[in-house]
Tab-separated table of C-alpha atoms in Angstrom:
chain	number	residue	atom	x	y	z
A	14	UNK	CA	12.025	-0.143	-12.124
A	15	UNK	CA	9.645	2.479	-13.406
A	16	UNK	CA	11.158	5.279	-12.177
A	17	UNK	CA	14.511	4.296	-13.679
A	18	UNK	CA	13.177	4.582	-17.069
A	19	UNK	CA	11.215	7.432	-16.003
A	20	UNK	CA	14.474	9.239	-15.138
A	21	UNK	CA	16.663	7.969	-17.979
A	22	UNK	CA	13.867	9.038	-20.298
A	23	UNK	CA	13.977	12.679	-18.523
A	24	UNK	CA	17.887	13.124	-18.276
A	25	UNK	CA	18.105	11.589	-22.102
A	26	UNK	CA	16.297	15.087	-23.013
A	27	UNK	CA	17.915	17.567	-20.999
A	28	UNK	CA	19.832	20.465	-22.871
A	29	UNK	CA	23.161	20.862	-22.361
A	30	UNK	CA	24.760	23.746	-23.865
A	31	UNK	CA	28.480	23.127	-22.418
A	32	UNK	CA	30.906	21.566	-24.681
A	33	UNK	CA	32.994	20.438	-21.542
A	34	UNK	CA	29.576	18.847	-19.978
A	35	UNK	CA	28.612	17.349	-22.867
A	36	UNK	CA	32.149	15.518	-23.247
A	37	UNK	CA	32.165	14.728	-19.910
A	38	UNK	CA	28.285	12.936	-20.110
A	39	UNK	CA	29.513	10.881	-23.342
A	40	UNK	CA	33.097	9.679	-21.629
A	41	UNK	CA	30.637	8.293	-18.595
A	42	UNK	CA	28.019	6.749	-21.490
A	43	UNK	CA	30.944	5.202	-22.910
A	44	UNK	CA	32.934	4.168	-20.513
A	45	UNK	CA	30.069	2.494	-18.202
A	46	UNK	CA	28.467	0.889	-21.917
A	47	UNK	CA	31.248	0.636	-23.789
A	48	UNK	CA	33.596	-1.864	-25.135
A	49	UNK	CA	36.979	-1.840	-27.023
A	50	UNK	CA	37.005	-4.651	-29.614
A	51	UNK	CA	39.950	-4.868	-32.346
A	52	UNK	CA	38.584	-5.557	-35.635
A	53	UNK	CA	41.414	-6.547	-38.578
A	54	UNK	CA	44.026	-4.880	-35.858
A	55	UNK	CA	41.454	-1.448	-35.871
A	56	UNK	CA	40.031	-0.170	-32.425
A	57	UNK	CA	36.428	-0.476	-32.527
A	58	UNK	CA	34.078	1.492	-29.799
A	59	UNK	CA	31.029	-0.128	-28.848
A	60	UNK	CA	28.450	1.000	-26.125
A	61	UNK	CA	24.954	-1.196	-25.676
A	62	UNK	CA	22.064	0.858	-23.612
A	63	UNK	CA	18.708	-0.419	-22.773
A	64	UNK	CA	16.938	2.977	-23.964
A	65	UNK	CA	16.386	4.327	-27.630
A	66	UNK	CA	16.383	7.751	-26.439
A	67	UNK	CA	19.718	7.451	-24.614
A	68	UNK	CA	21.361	5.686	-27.615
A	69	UNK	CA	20.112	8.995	-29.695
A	70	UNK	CA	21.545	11.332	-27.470
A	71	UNK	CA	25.460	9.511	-27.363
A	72	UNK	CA	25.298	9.681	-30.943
A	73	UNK	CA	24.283	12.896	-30.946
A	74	UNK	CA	27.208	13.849	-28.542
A	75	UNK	CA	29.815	11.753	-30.914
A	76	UNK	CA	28.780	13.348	-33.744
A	77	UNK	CA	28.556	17.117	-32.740
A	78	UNK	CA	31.453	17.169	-30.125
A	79	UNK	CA	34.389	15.026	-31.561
A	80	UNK	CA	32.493	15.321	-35.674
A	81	UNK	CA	32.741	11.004	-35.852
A	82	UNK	CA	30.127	8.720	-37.397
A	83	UNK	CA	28.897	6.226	-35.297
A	84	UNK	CA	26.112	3.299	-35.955
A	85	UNK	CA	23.336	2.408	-34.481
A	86	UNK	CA	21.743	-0.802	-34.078
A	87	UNK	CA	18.874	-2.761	-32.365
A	88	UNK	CA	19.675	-5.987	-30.677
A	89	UNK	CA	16.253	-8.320	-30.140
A	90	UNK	CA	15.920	-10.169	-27.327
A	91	UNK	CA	17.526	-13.300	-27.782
A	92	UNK	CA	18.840	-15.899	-25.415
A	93	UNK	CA	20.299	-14.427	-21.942
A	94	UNK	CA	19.050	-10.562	-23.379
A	95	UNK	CA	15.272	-10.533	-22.090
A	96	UNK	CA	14.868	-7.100	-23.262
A	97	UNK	CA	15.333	-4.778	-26.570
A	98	UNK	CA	18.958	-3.254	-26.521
A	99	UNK	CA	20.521	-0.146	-28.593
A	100	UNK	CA	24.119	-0.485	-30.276
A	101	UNK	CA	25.823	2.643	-30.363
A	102	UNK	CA	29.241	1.859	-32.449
A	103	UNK	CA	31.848	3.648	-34.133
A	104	UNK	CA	34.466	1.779	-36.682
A	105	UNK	CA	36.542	3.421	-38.860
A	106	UNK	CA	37.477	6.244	-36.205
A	107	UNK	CA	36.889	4.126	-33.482
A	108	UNK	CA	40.503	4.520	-32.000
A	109	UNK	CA	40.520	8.291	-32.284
A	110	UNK	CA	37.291	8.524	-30.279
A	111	UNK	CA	38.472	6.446	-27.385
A	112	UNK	CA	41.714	8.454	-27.063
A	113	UNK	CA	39.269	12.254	-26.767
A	114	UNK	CA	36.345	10.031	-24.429
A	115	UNK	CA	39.301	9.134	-22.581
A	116	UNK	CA	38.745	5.347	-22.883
A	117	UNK	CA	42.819	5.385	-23.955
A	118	UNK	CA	45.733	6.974	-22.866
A	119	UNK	CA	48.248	8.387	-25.384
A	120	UNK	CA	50.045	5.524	-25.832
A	121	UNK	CA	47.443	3.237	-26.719
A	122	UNK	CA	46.604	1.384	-23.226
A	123	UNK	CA	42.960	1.172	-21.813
A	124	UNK	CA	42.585	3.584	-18.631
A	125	UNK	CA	41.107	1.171	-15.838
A	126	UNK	CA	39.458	4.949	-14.135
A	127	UNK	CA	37.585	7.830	-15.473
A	128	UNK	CA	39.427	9.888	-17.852
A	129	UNK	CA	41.486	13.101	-15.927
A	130	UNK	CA	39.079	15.520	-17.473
A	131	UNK	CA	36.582	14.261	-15.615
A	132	UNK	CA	38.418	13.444	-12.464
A	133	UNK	CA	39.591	17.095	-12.445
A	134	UNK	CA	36.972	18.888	-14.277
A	135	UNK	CA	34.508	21.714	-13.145
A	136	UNK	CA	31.606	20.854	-10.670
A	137	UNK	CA	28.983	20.540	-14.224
A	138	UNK	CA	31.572	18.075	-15.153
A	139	UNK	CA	31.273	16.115	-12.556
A	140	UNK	CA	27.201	16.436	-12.798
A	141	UNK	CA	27.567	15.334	-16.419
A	142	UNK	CA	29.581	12.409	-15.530
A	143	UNK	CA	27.477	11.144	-13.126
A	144	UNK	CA	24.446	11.938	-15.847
A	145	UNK	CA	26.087	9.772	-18.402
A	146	UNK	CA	27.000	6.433	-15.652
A	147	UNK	CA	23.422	6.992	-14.519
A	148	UNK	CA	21.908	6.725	-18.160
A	149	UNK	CA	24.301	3.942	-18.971
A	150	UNK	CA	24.409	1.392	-16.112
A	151	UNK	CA	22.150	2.959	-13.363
A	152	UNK	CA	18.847	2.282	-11.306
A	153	UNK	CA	16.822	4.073	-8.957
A	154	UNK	CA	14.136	1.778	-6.861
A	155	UNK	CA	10.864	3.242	-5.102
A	156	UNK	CA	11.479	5.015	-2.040
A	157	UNK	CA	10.870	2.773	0.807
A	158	UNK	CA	12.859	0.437	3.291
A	159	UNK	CA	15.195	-0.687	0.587
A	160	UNK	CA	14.883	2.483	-2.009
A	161	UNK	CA	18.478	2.907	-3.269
A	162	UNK	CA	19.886	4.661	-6.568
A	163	UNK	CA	22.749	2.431	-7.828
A	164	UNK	CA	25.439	2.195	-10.392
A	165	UNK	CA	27.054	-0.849	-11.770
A	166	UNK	CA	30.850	-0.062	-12.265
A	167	UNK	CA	33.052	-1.790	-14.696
A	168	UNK	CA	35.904	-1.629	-12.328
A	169	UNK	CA	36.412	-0.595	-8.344
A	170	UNK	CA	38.965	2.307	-10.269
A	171	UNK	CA	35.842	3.719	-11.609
A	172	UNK	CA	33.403	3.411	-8.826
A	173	UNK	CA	35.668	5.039	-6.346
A	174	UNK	CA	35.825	8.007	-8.830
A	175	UNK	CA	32.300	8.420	-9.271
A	176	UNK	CA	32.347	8.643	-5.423
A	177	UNK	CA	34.656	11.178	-5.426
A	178	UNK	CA	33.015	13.202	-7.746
A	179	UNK	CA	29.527	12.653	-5.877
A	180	UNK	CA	31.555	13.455	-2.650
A	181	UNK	CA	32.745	17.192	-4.870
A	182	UNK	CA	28.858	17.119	-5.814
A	183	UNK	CA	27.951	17.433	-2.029
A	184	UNK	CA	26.728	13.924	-2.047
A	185	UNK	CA	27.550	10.867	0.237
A	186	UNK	CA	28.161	7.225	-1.556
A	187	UNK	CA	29.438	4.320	-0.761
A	188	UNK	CA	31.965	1.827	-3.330
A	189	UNK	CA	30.743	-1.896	-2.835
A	190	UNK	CA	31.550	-5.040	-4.346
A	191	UNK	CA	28.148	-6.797	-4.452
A	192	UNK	CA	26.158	-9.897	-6.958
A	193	UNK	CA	29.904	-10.250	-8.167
A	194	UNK	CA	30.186	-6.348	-9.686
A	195	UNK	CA	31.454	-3.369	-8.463
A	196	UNK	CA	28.692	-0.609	-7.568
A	197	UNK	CA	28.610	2.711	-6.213
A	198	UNK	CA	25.154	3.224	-3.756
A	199	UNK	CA	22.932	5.660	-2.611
A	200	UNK	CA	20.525	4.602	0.447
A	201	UNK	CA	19.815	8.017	2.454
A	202	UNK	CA	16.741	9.394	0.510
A	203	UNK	CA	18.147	12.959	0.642
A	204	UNK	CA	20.866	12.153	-0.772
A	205	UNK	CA	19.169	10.329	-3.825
A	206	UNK	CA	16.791	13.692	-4.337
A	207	UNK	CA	20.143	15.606	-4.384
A	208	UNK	CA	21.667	13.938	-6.755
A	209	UNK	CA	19.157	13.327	-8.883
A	210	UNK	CA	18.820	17.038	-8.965
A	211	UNK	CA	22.380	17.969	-9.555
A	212	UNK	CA	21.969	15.537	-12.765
A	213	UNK	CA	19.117	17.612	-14.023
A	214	UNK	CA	16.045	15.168	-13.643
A	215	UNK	CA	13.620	17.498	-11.697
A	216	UNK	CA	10.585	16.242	-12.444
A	217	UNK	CA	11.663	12.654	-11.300
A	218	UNK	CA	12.654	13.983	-7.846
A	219	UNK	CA	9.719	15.557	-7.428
A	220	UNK	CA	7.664	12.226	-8.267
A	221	UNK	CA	10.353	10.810	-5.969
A	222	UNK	CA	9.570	13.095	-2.730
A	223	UNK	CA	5.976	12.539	-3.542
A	224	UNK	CA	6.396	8.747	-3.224
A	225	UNK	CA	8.008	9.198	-0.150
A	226	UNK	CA	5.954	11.487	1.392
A	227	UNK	CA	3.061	8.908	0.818
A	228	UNK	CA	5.378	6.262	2.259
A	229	UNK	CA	6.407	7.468	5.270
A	230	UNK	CA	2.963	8.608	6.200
A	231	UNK	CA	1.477	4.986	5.653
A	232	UNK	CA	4.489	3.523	7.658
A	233	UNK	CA	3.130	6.031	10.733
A	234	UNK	CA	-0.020	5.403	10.098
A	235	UNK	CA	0.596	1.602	10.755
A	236	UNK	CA	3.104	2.490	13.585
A	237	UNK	CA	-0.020	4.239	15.428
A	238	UNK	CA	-2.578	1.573	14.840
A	239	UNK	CA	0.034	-1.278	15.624
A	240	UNK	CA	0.601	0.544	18.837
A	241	UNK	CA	-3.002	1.369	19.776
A	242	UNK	CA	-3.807	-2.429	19.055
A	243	UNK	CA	-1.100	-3.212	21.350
A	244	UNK	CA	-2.590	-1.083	24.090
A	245	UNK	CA	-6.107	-2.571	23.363
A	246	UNK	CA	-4.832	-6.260	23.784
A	247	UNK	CA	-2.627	-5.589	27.125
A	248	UNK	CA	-5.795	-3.194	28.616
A	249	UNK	CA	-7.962	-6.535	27.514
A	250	UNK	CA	-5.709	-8.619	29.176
A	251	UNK	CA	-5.353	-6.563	32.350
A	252	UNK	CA	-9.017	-6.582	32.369
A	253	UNK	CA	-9.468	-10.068	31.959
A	254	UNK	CA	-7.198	-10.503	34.919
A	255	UNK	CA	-8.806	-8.081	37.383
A	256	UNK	CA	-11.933	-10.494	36.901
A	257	UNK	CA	-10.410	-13.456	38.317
A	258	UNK	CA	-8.663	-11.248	41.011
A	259	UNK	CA	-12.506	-9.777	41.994
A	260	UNK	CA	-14.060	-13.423	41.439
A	261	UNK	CA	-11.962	-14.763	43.543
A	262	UNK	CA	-12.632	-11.767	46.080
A	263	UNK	CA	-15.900	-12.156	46.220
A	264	UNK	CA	-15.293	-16.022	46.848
A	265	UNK	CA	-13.379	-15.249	50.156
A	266	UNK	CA	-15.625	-12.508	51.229
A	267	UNK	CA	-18.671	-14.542	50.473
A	268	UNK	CA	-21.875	-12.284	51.908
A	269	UNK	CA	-19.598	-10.293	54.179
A	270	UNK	CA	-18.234	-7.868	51.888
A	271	UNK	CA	-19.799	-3.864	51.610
A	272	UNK	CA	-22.476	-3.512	48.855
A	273	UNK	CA	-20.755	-0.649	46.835
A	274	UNK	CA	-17.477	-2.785	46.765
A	275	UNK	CA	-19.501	-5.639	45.654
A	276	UNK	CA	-21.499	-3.796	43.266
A	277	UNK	CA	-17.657	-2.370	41.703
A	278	UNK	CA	-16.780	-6.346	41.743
A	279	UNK	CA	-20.188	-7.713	40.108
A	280	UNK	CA	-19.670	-5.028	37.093
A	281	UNK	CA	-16.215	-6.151	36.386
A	282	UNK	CA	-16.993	-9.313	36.071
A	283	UNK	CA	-19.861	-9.072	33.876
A	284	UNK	CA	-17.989	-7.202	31.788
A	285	UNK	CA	-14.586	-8.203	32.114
A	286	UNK	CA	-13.196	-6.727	28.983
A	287	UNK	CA	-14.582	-3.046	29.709
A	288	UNK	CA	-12.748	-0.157	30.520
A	289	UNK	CA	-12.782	1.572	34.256
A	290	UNK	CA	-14.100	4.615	32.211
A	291	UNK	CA	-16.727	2.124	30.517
A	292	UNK	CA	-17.515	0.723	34.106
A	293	UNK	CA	-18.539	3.873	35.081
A	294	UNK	CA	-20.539	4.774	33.090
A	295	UNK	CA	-23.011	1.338	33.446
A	296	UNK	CA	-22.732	2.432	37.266
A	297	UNK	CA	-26.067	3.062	38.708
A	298	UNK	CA	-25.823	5.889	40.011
A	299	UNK	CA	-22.874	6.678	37.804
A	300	UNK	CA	-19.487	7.045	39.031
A	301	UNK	CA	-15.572	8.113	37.633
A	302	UNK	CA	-13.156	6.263	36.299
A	303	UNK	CA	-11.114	6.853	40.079
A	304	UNK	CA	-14.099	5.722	41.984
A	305	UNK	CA	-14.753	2.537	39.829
A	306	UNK	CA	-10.444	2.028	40.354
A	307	UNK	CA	-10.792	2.328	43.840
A	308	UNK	CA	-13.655	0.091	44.497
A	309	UNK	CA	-12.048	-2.512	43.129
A	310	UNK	CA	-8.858	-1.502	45.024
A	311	UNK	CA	-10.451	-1.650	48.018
A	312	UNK	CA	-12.128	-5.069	47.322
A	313	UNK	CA	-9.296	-6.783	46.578
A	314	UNK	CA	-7.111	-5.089	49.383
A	315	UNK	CA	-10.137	-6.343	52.175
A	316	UNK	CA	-10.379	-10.083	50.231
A	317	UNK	CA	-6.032	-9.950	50.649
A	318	UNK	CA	-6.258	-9.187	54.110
A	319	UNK	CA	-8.918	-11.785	55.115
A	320	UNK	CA	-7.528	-14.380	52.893
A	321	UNK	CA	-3.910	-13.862	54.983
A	322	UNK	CA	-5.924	-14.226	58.463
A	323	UNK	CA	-7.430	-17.313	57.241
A	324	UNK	CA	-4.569	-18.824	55.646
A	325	UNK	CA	-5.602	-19.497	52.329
A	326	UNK	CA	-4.525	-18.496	48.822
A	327	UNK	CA	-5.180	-14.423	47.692
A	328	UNK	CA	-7.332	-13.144	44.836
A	329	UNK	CA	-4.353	-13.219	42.815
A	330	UNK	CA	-3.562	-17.242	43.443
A	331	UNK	CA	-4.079	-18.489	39.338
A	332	UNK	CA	-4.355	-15.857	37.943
A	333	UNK	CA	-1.513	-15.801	34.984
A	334	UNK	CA	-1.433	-12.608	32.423
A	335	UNK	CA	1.157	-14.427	29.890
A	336	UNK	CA	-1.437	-17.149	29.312
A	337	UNK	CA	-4.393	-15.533	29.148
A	338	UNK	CA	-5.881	-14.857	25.739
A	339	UNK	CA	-4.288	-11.924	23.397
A	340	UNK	CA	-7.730	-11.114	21.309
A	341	UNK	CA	-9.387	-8.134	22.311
A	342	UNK	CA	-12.568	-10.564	21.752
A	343	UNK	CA	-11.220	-13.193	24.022
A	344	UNK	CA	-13.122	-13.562	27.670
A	345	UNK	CA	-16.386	-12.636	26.193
């Protein structure tokens, strides 16, 4: 998960300058981290992160845009927690802020989606939002077979709006219920780079692409040398085959066979795994691939023909390409 923290360490020190953005970022942080807890009949806003830097930057937010004091806290790991998490909470006003981040409605009752302002806000707003669930509950895996940048909802009411607002971002997502959570999901690669962009993390996108790049070069690479050691082992196997065929060709022929077809025939089999090209070449005099290929054509067309007069089995009686052996070595 490097390049989650990578991203969530890049997006937790982007400048934002809108007050309508910056609202927007902290109702995601909060809503996607946070909890309402009633304290001695008090609303109390809590919201734990697993970065110090995010933490910093939703107080930050609280305290400049809505002027409340909030806490902060560092929770050990301890039991189930494997890892160092940040507290962000706010007491004595906690009821106040969850009304303005949206977390309540005016009459007190816990909205199950995003707040309206979000839902309906400018495009930056929507950026912002998705900014905030990202740096609250999100993840972003290596680009590969399974690369995927994910959010974990805390209700399908939320993750459908985060796909709506992706969906007003340009972006295609998908809402899934999945390890017993809702999450929204991001496969197509694209589509990751473009979001990440629209959220302001730049220089994660472009270690992204790079990644990529490197992947999908090494997956053609091994496409091409799977598929020319495919080739190898099938021409091996061919070849392997052609000996028997001419072995048993020069068995029915016996000493009545033309010396340049039995010179084609004696070179295939003492070199069974060689190519017609390589063939060729140990040809004294010479010859081309098309003469070697003929030769041998010819051979086994003459051995055919005298095998049917005779009534016996043809050069290709035994001979069995599915069980001969796959290693280019094999036949040696």
């Amino acid at each position: 998960m490097a390049l989650t923290g990578d991203a969530k360490e890049e997006l937790s020190h982007l400048e934002v300058t809108r007050p309508s953005a910056r609202k927007a970022e902290a109702a995601a942080m909060l809503r996607f981290s946070g909890g309402l807890h009633l304290v001695a009949g008090r609303v109390v806003v809590e919201a734990e992160l697993d970065s110090a830097a995010v933490a910093r930057r939703l107080h930050g937010i609280i305290a400049d845009m809505y002027g409340h004091r909030a806490e902060l806290a560092v929770l050990a790991p301890s039991g189930i927690r494997r890892t160092t998490r940040y507290l962000v909470r706010v007491e004595r006003e906690g009821g106040m802020l969850a009304r303005q981040a949206g977390l309540l409605d005016a009459r007190g009752r816990p909205v199950r989606g995003m707040p309206p302002f979000v839902v309906g806000g400018a495009l930056v707003d929507a950026e912002a939002a998705w900014r905030g669930a990202f740096l609250a509950r999100g993840t972003l895996t290596e680009p590969g077979r399974s690369s995927a940048l994910e959010l974990s909802c805390p209700g399908p009411e939320v993750a459908l709006a985060m796909v709506g607002a992706a969906r007003r971002l340009g972006v295609a997502s998908k809402a899934r219920e999945a390890r017993g959570a809702d999450r929204v999901v991001l496969r197509d690669g694209d589509a990751i780079s473009a979001l990440l962009s629209r959220m302001g993390a730049h220089e994660t996108v472009r270690t992204w692409e790079q990644r990529r790049t490197t992947r999908e070069v090494k997956a053609t690479a091994h496409r091409l040398a799977n598929f020319d050691d495919a080739n190898l082992r099938r021409s091996a196997r061919a070849a392997v085959a052609a000996g028997q065929r001419v072995q048993r060709a020069l068995e029915i022929l016996g000493e009545d066979v033309p010396e340049h077809l039995q010179a084609a025939g004696r070179l295939r089999l003492e070199h069974r795994q060689a190519s017609l090209e390589e063939l060729g070449r140990l040809a004294d005099p010479p010859l081309t691939k098309d003469a070697v290929a003929g030769r041998i054509r010819r051979l086994l067309a003459t051995a055919d023909k005298r095998a049917e007069d005779l009534g016996i089995p043809g050069t290709d009686h035994g001979v069995d390409e599915d069980h001969l052996p796959s290693s280019p070595d094999a036949g040696r």
